[in-house]
PDB file of C-alpha atoms and ligand atoms in Angstrom:
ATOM      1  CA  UNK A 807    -175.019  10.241-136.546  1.00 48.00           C
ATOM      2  CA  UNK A 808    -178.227   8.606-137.403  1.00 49.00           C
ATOM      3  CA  UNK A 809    -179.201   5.420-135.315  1.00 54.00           C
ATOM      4  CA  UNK A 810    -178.510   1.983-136.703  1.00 72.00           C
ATOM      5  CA  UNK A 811    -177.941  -1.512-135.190  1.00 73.00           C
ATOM      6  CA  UNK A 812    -174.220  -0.971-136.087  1.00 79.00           C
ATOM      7  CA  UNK A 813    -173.906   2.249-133.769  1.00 86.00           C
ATOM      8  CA  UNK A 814    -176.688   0.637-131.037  1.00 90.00           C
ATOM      9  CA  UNK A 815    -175.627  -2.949-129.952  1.00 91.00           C
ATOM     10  CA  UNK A 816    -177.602  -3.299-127.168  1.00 90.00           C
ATOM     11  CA  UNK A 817    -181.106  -4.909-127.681  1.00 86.00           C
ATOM     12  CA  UNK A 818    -182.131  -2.220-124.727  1.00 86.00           C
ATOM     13  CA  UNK A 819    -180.363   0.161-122.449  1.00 86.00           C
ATOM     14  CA  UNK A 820    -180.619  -2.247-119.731  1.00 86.00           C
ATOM     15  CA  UNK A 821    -178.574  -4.713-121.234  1.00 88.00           C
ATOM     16  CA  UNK A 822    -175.929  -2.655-119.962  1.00 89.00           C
ATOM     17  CA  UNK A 823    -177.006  -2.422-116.262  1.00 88.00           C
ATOM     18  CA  UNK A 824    -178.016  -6.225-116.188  1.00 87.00           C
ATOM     19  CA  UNK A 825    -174.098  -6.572-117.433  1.00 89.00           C
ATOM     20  CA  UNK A 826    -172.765  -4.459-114.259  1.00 91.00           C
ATOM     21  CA  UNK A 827    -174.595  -6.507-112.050  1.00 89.00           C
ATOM     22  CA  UNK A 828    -173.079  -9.836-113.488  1.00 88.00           C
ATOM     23  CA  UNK A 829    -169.913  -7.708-113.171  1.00 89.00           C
ATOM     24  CA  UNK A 830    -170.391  -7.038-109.516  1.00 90.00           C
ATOM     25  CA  UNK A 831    -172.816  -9.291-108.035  1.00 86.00           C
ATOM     26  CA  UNK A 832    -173.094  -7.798-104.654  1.00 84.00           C
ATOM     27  CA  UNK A 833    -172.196  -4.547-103.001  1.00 80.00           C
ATOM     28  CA  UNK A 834    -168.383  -4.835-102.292  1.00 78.00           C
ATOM     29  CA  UNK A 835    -167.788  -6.585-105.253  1.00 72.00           C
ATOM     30  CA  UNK A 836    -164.050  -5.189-106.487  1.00 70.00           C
ATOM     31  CA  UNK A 837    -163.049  -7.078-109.964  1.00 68.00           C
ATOM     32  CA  UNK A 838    -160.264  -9.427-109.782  1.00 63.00           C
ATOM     33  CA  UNK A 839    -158.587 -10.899-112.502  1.00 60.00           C
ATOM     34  CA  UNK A 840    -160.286 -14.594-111.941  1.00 55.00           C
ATOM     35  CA  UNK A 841    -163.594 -13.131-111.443  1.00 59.00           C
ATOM     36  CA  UNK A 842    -163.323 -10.961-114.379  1.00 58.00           C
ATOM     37  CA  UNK A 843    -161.717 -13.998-116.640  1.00 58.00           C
ATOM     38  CA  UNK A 844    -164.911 -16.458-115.410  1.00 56.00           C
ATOM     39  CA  UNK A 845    -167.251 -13.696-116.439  1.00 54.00           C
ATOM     40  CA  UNK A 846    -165.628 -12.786-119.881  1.00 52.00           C
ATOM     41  CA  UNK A 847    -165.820 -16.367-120.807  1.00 52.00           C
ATOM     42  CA  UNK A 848    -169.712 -16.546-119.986  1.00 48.00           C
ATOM     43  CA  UNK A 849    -171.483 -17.961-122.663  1.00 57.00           C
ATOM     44  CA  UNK A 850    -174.287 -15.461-123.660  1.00 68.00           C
ATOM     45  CA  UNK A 851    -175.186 -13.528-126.901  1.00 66.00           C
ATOM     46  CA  UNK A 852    -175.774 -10.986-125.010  1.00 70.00           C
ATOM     47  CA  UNK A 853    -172.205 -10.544-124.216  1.00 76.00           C
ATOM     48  CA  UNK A 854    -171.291  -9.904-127.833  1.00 87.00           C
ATOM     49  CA  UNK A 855    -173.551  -6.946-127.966  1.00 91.00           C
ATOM     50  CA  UNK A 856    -172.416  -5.573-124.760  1.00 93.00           C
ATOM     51  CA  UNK A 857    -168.782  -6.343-125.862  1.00 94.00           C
ATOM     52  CA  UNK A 858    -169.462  -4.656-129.238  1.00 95.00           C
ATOM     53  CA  UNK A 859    -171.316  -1.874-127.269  1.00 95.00           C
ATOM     54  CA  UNK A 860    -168.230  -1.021-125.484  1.00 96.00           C
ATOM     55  CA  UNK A 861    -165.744  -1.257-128.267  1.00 97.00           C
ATOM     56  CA  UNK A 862    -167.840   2.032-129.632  1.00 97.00           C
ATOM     57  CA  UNK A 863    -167.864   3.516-126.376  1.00 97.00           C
ATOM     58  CA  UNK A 864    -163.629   3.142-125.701  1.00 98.00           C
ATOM     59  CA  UNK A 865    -163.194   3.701-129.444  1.00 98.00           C
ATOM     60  CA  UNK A 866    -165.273   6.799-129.765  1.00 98.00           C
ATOM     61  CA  UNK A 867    -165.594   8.663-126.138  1.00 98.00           C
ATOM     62  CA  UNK A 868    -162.027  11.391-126.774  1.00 98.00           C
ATOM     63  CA  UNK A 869    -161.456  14.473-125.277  1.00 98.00           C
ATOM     64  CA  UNK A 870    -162.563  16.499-128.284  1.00 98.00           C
ATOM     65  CA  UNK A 871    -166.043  14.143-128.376  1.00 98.00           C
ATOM     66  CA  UNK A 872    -166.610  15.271-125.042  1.00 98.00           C
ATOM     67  CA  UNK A 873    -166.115  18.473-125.635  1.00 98.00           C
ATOM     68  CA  UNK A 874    -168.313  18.646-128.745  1.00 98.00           C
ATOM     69  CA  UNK A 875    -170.912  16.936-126.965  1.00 98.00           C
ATOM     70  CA  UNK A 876    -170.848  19.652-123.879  1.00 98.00           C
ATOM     71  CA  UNK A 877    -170.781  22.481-126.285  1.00 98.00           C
ATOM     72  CA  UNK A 878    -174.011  21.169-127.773  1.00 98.00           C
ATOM     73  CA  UNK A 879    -176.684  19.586-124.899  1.00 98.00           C
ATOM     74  CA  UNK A 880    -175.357  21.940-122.341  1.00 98.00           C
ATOM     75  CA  UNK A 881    -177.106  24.619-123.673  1.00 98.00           C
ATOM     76  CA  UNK A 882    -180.186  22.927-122.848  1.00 98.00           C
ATOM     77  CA  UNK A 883    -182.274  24.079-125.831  1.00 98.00           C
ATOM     78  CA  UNK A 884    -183.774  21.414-126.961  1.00 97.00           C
ATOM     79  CA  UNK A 885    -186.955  20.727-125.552  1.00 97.00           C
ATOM     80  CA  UNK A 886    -188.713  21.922-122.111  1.00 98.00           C
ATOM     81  CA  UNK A 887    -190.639  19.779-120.331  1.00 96.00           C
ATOM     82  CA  UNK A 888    -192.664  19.052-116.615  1.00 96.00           C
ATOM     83  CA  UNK A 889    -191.597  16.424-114.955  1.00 95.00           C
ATOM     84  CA  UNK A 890    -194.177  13.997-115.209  1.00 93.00           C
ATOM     85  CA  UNK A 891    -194.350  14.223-119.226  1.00 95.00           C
ATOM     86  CA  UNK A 892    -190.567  13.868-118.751  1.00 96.00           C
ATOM     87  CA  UNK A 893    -191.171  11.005-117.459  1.00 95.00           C
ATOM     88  CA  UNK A 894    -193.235   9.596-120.516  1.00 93.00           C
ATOM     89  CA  UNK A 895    -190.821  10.963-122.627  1.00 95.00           C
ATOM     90  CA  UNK A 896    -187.869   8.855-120.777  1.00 95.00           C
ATOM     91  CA  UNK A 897    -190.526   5.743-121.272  1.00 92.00           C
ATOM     92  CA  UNK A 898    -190.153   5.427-124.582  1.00 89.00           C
ATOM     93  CA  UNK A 899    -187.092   4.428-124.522  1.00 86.00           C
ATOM     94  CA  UNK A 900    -188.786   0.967-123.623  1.00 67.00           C
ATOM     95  CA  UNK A 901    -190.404   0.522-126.922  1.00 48.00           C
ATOM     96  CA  UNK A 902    -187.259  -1.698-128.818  1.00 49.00           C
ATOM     97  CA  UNK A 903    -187.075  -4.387-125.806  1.00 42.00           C
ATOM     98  CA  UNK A 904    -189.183  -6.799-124.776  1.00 46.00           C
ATOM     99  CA  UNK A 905    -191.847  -5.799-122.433  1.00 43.00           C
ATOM    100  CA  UNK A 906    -192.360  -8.930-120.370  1.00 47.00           C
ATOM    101  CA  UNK A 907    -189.300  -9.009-119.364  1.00 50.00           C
ATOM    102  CA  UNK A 908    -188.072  -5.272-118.374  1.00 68.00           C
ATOM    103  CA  UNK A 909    -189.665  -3.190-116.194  1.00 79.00           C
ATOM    104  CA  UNK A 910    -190.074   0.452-117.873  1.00 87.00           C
ATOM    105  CA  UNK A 911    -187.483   3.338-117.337  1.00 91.00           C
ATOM    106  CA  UNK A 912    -189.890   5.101-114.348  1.00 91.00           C
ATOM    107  CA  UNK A 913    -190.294   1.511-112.966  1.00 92.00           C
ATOM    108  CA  UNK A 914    -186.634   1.373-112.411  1.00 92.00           C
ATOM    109  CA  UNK A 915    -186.484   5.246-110.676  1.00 95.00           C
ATOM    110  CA  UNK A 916    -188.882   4.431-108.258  1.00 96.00           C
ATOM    111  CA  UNK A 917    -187.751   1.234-107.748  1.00 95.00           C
ATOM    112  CA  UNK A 918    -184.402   2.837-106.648  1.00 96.00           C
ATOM    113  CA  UNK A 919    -186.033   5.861-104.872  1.00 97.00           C
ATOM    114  CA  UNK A 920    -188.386   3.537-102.988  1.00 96.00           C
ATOM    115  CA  UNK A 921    -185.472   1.530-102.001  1.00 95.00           C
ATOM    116  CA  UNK A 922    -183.669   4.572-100.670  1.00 97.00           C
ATOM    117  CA  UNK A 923    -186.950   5.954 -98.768  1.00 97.00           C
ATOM    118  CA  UNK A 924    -187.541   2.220 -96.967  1.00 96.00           C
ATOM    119  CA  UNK A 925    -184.045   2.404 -95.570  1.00 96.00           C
ATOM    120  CA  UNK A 926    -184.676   5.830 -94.014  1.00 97.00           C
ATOM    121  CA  UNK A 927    -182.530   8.571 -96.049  1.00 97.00           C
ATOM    122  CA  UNK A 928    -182.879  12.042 -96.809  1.00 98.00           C
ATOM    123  CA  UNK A 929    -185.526  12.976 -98.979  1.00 98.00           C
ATOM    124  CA  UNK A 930    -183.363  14.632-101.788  1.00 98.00           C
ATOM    125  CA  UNK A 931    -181.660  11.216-101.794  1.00 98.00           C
ATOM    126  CA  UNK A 932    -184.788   9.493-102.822  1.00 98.00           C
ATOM    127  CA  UNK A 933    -185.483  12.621-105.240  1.00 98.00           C
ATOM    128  CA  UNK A 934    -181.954  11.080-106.714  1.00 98.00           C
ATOM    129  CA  UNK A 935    -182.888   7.559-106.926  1.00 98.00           C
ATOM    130  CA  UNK A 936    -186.036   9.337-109.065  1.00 98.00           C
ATOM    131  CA  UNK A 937    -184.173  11.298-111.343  1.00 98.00           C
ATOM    132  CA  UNK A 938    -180.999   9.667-111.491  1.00 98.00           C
ATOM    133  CA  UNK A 939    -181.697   7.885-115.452  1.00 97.00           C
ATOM    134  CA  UNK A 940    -183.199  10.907-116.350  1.00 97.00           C
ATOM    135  CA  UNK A 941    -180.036  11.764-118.849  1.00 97.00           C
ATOM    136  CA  UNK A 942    -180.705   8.888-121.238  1.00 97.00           C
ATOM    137  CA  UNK A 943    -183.271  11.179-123.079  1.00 97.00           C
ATOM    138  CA  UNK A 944    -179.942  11.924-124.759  1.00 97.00           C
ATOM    139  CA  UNK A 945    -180.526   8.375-126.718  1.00 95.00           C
ATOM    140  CA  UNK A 946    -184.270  10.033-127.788  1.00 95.00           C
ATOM    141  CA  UNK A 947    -181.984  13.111-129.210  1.00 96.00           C
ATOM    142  CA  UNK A 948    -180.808  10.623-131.415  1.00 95.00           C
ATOM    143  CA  UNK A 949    -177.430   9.895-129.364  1.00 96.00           C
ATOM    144  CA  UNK A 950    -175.638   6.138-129.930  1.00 96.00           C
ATOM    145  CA  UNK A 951    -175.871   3.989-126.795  1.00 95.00           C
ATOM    146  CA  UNK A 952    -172.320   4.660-126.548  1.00 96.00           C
ATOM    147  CA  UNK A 953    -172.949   7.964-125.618  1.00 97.00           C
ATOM    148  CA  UNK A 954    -175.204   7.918-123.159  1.00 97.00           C
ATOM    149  CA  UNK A 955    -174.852   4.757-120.804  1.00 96.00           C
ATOM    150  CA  UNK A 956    -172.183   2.737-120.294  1.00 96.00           C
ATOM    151  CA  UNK A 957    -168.971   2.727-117.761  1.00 97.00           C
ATOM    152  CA  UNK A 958    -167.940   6.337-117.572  1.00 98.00           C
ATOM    153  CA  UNK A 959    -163.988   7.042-116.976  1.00 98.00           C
ATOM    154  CA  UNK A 960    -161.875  10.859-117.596  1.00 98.00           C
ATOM    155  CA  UNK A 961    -160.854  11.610-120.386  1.00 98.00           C
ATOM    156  CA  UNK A 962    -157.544  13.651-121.151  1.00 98.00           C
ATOM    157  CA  UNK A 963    -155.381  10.984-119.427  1.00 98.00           C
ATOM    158  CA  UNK A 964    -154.233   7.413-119.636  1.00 98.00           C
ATOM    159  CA  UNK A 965    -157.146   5.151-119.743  1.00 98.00           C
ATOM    160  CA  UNK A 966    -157.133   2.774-116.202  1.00 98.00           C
ATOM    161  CA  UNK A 967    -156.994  -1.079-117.271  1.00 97.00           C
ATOM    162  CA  UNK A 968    -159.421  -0.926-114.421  1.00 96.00           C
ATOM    163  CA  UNK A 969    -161.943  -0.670-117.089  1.00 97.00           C
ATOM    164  CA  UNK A 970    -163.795  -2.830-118.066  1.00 95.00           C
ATOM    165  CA  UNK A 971    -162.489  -3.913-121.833  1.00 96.00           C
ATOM    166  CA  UNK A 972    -159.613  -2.021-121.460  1.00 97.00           C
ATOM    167  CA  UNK A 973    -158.072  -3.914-124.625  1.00 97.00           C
ATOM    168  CA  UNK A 974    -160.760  -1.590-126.617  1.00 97.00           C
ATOM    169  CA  UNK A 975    -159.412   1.333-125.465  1.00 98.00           C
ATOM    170  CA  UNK A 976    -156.124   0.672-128.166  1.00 98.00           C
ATOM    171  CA  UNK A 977    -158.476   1.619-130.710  1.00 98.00           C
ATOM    172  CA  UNK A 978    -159.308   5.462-129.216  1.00 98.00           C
ATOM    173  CA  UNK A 979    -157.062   7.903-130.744  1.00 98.00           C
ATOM    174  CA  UNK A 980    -155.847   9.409-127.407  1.00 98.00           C
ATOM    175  CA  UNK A 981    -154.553   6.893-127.128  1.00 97.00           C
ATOM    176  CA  UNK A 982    -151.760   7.918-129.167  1.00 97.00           C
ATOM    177  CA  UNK A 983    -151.844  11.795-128.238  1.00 98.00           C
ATOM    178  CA  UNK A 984    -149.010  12.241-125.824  1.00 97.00           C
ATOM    179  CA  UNK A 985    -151.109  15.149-123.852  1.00 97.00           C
ATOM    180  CA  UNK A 986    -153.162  12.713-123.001  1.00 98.00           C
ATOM    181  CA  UNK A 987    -151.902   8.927-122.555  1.00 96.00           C
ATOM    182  CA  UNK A 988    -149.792   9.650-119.494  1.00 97.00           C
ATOM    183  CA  UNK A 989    -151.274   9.427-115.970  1.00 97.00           C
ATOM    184  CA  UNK A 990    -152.101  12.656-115.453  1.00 98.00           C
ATOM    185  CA  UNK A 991    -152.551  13.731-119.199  1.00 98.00           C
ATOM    186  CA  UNK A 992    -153.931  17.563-119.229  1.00 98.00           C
ATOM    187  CA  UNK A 993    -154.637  17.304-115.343  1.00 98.00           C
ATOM    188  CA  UNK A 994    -152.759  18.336-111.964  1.00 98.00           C
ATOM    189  CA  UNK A 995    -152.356  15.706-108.897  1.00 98.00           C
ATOM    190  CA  UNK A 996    -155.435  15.625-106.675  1.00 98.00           C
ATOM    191  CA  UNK A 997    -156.821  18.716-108.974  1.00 98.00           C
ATOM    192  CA  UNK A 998    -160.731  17.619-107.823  1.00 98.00           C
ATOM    193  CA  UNK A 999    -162.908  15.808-109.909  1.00 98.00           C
ATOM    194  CA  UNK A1000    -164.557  19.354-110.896  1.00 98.00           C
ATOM    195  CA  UNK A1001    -161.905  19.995-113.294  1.00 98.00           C
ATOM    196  CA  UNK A1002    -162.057  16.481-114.644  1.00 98.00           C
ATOM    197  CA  UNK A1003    -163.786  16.181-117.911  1.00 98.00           C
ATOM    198  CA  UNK A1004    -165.826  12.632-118.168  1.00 98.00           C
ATOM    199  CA  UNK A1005    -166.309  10.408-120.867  1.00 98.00           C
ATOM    200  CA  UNK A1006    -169.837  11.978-121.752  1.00 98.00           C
ATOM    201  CA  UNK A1007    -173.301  10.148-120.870  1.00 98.00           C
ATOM    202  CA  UNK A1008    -176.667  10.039-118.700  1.00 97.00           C
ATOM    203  CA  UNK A1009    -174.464  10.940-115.762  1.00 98.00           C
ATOM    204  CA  UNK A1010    -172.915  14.423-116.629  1.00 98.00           C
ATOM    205  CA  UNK A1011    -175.852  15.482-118.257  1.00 98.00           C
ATOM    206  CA  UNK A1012    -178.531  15.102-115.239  1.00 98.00           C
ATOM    207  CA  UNK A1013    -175.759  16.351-112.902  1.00 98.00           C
ATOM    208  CA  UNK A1014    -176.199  20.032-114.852  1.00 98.00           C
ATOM    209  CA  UNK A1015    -179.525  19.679-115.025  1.00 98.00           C
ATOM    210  CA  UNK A1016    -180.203  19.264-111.387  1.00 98.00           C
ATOM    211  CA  UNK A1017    -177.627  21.189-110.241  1.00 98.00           C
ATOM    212  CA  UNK A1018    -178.657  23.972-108.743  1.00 98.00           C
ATOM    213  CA  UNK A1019    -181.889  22.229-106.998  1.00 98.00           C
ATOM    214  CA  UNK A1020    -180.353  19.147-104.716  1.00 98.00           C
ATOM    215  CA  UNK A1021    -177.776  18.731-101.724  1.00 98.00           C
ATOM    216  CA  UNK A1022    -173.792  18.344-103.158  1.00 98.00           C
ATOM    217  CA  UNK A1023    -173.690  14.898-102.207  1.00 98.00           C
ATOM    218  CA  UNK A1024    -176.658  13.607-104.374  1.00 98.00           C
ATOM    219  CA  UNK A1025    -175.344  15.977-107.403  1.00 98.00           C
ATOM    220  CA  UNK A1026    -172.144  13.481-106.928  1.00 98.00           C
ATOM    221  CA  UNK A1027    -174.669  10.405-106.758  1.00 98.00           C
ATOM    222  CA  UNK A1028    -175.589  11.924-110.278  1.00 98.00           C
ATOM    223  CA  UNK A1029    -172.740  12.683-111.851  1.00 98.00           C
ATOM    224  CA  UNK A1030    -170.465   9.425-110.763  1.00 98.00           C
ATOM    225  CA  UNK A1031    -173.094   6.742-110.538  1.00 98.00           C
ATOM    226  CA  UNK A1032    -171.459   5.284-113.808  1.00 97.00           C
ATOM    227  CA  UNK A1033    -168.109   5.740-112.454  1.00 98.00           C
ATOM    228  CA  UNK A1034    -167.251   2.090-111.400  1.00 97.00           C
ATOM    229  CA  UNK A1035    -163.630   2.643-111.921  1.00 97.00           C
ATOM    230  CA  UNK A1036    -163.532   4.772-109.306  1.00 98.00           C
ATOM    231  CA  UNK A1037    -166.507   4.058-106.806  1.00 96.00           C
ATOM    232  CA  UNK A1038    -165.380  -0.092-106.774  1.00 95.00           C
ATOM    233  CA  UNK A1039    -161.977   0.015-108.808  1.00 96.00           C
ATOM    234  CA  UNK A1040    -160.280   3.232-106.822  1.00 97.00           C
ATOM    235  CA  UNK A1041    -158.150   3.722-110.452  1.00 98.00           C
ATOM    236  CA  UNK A1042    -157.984   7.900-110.309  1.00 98.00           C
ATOM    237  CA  UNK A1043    -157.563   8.457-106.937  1.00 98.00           C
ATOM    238  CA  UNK A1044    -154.680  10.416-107.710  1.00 98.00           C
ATOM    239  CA  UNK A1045    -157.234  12.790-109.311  1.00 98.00           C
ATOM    240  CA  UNK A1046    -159.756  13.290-106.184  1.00 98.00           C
ATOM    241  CA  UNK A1047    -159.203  15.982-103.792  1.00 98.00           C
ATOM    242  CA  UNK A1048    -160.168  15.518 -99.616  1.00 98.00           C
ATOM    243  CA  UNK A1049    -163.697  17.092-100.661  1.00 98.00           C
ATOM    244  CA  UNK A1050    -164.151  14.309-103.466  1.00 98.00           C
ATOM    245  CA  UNK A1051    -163.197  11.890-101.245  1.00 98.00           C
ATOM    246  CA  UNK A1052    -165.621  12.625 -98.807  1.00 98.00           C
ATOM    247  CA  UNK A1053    -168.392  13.145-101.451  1.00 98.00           C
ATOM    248  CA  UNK A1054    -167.478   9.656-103.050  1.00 98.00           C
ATOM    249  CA  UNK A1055    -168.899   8.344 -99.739  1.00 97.00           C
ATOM    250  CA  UNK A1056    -172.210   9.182-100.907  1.00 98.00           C
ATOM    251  CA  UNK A1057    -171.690   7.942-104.059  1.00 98.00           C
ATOM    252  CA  UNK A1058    -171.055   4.562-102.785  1.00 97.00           C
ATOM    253  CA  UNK A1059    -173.768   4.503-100.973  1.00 97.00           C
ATOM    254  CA  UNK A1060    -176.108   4.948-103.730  1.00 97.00           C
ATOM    255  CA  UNK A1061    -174.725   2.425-106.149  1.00 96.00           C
ATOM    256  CA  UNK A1062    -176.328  -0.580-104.263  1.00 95.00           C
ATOM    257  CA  UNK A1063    -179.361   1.016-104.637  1.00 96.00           C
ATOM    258  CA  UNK A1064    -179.298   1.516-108.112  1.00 94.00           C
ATOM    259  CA  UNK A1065    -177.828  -2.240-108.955  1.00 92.00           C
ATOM    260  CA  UNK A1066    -179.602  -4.400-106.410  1.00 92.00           C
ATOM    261  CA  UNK A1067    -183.639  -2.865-106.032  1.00 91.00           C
ATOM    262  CA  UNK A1068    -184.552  -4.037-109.153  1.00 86.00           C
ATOM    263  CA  UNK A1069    -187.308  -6.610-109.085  1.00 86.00           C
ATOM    264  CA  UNK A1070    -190.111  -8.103-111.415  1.00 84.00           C
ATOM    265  CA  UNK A1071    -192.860  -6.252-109.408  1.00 86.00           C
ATOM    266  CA  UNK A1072    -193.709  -2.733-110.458  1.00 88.00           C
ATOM    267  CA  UNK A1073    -194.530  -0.207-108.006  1.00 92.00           C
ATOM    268  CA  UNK A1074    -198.071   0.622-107.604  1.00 91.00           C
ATOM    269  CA  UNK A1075    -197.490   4.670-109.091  1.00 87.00           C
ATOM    270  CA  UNK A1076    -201.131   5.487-107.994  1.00 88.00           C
ATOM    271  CA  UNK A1077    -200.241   4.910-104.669  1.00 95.00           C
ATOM    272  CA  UNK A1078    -197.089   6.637-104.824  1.00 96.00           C
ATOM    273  CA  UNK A1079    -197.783   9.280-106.886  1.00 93.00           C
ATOM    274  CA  UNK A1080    -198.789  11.946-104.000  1.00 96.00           C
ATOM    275  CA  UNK A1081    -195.720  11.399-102.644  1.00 98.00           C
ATOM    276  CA  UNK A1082    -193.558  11.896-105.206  1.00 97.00           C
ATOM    277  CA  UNK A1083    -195.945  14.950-105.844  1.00 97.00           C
ATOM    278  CA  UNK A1084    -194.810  16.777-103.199  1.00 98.00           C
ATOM    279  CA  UNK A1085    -191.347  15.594-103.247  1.00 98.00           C
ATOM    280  CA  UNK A1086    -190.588  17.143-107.042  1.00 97.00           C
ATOM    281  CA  UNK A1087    -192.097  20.322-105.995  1.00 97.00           C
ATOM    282  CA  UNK A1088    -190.248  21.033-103.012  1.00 98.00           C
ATOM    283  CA  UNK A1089    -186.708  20.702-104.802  1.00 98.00           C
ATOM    284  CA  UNK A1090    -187.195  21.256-108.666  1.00 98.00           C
ATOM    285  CA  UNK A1091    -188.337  24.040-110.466  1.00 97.00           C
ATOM    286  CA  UNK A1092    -192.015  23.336-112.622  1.00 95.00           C
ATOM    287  CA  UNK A1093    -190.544  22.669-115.828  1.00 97.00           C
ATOM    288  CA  UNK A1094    -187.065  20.732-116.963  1.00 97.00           C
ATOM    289  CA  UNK A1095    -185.010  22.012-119.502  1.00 98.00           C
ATOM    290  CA  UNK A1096    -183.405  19.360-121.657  1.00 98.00           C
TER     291      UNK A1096
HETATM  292 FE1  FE2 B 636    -177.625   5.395-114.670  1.00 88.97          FE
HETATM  293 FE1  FE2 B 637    -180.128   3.402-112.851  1.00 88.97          FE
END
């Protein structure tokens, strides 16, 4: 699918993050129906392209999209990269949106990881605030917004009206496919997330990148950090297992890092730099594959 305004709403990726954080404003935010009416109704042309943004996402993420897309980036052929250019590579994803006012992809990761480190945490935990956007290279594969950021939710059963715009989801054709529009669809009660598929995005594609290099518990940092239905909405509990449970733990904890460091002041990356040196090379390997 080639890109066009039509298939990419969003002025910039972060539209969609600045739209979580109107969505929940501080770190035990849960949705309820007022809050969610008040901020539906706010008055911004912005909304309309984060609105159209996720009618694509509810209308296009099915089961058989998902698996199309894992059959094809989880081979990890397409490029090979350090981290650092990796990095650069990520940071063009800047070029579309206005520079005064966003801070650059890398600003944002060490924004998140220097959060983390200030508070005291593990060091693979502020190797996750690092590399946690590092799966929205997908949209530099040519890959629709839709597919790469955005809310994420399973796919293969009934869609939670936890979500946001769940009225959207009417429009998905699983909707209508009785395997999958019940409550547990193609799943088991309390089967573990593992054997939950995910509408596809940034998040399941930097979990298999990293994961044979970082602790469990910041692989489910990566892999649910989009999950919001789950991590502040609690919708598919009755798909979690006790491990998940205990791992979603960690998962919260990262989310207020992600939503709440950013700030207008860069980090000074000279000074950092050494750091974050030494911190890639004792967990990842010298090259990435993407
Ligand atoms: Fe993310
Ligand atoms: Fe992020």
């Amino acid at each position: 699918m080639k890109p066009s305004i039509e298939n990419n709403p969003l002025k910039s990726l972060d539209e969609w993050e600045d739209d979580v954080l109107k969505r929940y404003p501080d770190p035990e935010t849960i949705a309820s129906d007022k809050a969610t009416e008040e901020y539906r109704n706010y008055d911004n042309p912005q909304r309309d392209t984060v609105r159209e943004f996720y009618r694509l996402n509810h209308t296009y993420q099915t089961y058989d999209f998902v698996m199309e897309k894992r059959a094809n980036f989880l081979k990890f052929d397409k490029k090979e990269m350090p981290i650092w250019p990796a990095f650069d590579f990520l940071n063009q994803l800047v070029d579309d949106s206005d520079p005064d006012t966003d801070l650059d992809q890398l600003q944002h990761l060490l924004q998140t990881s220097e959060a983390i480190r200030r508070d005291g945490h593990p060091d693979w935990m502020v190797l996750v605030g690092l590399v946690h956007d590092m799966g929205k290279t997908l949209c530099l594969f040519g890959e629709p917004q839709w597919a790469v950021v955005g809310d994420t939710f399973p796919v293969g059963c009934a869609h939670s009206d936890k979500i946001v715009y769940p009225e959207f989801f009417n429009l998905n054709p699983d909707r209508n496919n009785k395997q999958y529009n019940t409550k547990y669809g193609v799943y088991a009660p309390n089967c573990g997330l593992r054997n939950v598929h995910m509408s596809w995005g940034h998040d399941e594609y930097v979990y298999h990148m990293m994961k044979d290099y970082i602790p469990e518990p910041g692989l489910y940092m990566l892999r649910y950090h989009s999950f919001y239905a789950q991590h502040r909405e609690h919708a598919y509990s009755q798909l979690l297992d006790d491990h998940d449970t205990e791992m979603f733990k960690w998962v919260k904890l990262f989310n207020p890092y992600d939503l709440y460091s950013k700030n207008p002041h860069p980090p000074d990356w000279k000074v950092l730099r050494p750091y974050y040196e030494d911190l890639v090379a004792k967990y990842l390997p010298a090259t990435l594959k993407f």
